[in-house]
C-alpha positions as a printed NumPy array, in Angstrom:
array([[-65.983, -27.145, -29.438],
       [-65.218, -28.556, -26.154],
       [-64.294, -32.156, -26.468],
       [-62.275, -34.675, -24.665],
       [-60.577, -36.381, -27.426],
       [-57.099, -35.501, -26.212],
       [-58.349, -37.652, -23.007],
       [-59.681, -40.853, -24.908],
       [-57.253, -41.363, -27.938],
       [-53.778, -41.312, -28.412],
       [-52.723, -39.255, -31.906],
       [-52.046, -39.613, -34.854],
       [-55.217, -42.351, -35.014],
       [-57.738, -43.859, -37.395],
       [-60.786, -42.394, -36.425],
       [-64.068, -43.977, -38.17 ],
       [-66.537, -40.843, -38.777],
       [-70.013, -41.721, -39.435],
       [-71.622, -38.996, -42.094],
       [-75.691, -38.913, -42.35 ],
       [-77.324, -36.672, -45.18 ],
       [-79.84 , -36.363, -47.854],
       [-79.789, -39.334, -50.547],
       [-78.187, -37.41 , -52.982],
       [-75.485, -38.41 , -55.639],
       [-73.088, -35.801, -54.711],
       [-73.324, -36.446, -51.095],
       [-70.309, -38.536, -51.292],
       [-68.337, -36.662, -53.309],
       [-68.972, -33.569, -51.402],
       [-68.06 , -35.511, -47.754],
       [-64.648, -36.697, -50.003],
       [-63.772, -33.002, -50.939],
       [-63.768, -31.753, -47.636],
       [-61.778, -34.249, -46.029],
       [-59.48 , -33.604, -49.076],
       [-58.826, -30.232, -47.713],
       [-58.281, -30.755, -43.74 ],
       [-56.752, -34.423, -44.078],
       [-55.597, -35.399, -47.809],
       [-55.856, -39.173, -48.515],
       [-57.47 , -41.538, -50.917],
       [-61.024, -42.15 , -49.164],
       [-63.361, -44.436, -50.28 ],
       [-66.256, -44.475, -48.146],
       [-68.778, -47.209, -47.534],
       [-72.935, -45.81 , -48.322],
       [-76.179, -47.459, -46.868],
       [-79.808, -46.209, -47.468],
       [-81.821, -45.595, -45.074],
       [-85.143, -47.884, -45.05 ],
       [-87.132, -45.597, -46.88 ],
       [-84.31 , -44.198, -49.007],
       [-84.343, -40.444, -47.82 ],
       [-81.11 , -40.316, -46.407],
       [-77.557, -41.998, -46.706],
       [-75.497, -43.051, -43.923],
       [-71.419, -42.846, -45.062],
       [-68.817, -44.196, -42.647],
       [-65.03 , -43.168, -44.241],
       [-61.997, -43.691, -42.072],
       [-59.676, -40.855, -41.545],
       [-56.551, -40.469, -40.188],
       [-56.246, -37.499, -37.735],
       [-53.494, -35.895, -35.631],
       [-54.827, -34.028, -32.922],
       [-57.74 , -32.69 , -30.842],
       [-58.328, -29.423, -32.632],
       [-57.607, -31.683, -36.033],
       [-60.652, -33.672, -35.161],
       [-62.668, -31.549, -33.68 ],
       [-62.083, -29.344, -37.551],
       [-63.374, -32.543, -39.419],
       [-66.551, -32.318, -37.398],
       [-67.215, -28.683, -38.018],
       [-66.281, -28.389, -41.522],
       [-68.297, -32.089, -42.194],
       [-71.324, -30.496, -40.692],
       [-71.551, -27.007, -42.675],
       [-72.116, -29.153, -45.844],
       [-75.577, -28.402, -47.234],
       [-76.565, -32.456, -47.885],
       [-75.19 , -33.646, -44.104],
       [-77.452, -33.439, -41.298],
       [-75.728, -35.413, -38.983],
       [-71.891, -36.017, -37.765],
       [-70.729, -38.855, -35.523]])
């Protein structure tokens, strides 16, 4: 992944990520677990609907330490089955 986050922040940071997926109960939960693993915290993120209901948009604040840190969160956030999107 070739980002420029080294550029635009200064680490260690709060960085808001925005996490779009299937409505699904374990969406969440699932989102929660894998931060667990690359950034350990106690999370609590907030959930809207989409219009029709289809989808859930989560935004959950994380604290990260580096470029490669961050740049991890996005992959690993994106290779779970419910997300579709990662911002």
């Amino acid at each position: 992944m070739q980002t420029q986050f080294d550029k635009l922040l200064d680490f260690p940071c709060q960085q808001t990520f925005k996490v779009m997926g299937v409505a699904d109960e374990k969406l969440p939960d699932q989102v929660i677990n894998c931060l667990q693993n690359h950034a350990p915290g106690d999370y609590s993120p907030s959930v809207k609907p989409s219009s029709k209901g289809n989808y859930h948009s989560l935004s959950i604040s994380v604290r990260v330490t580096s470029k490669e840190h961050m740049e991890t969160i996005y992959t690993e956030l994106s290779k779970l089955e419910l997300v579709r999107v990662v911002l």
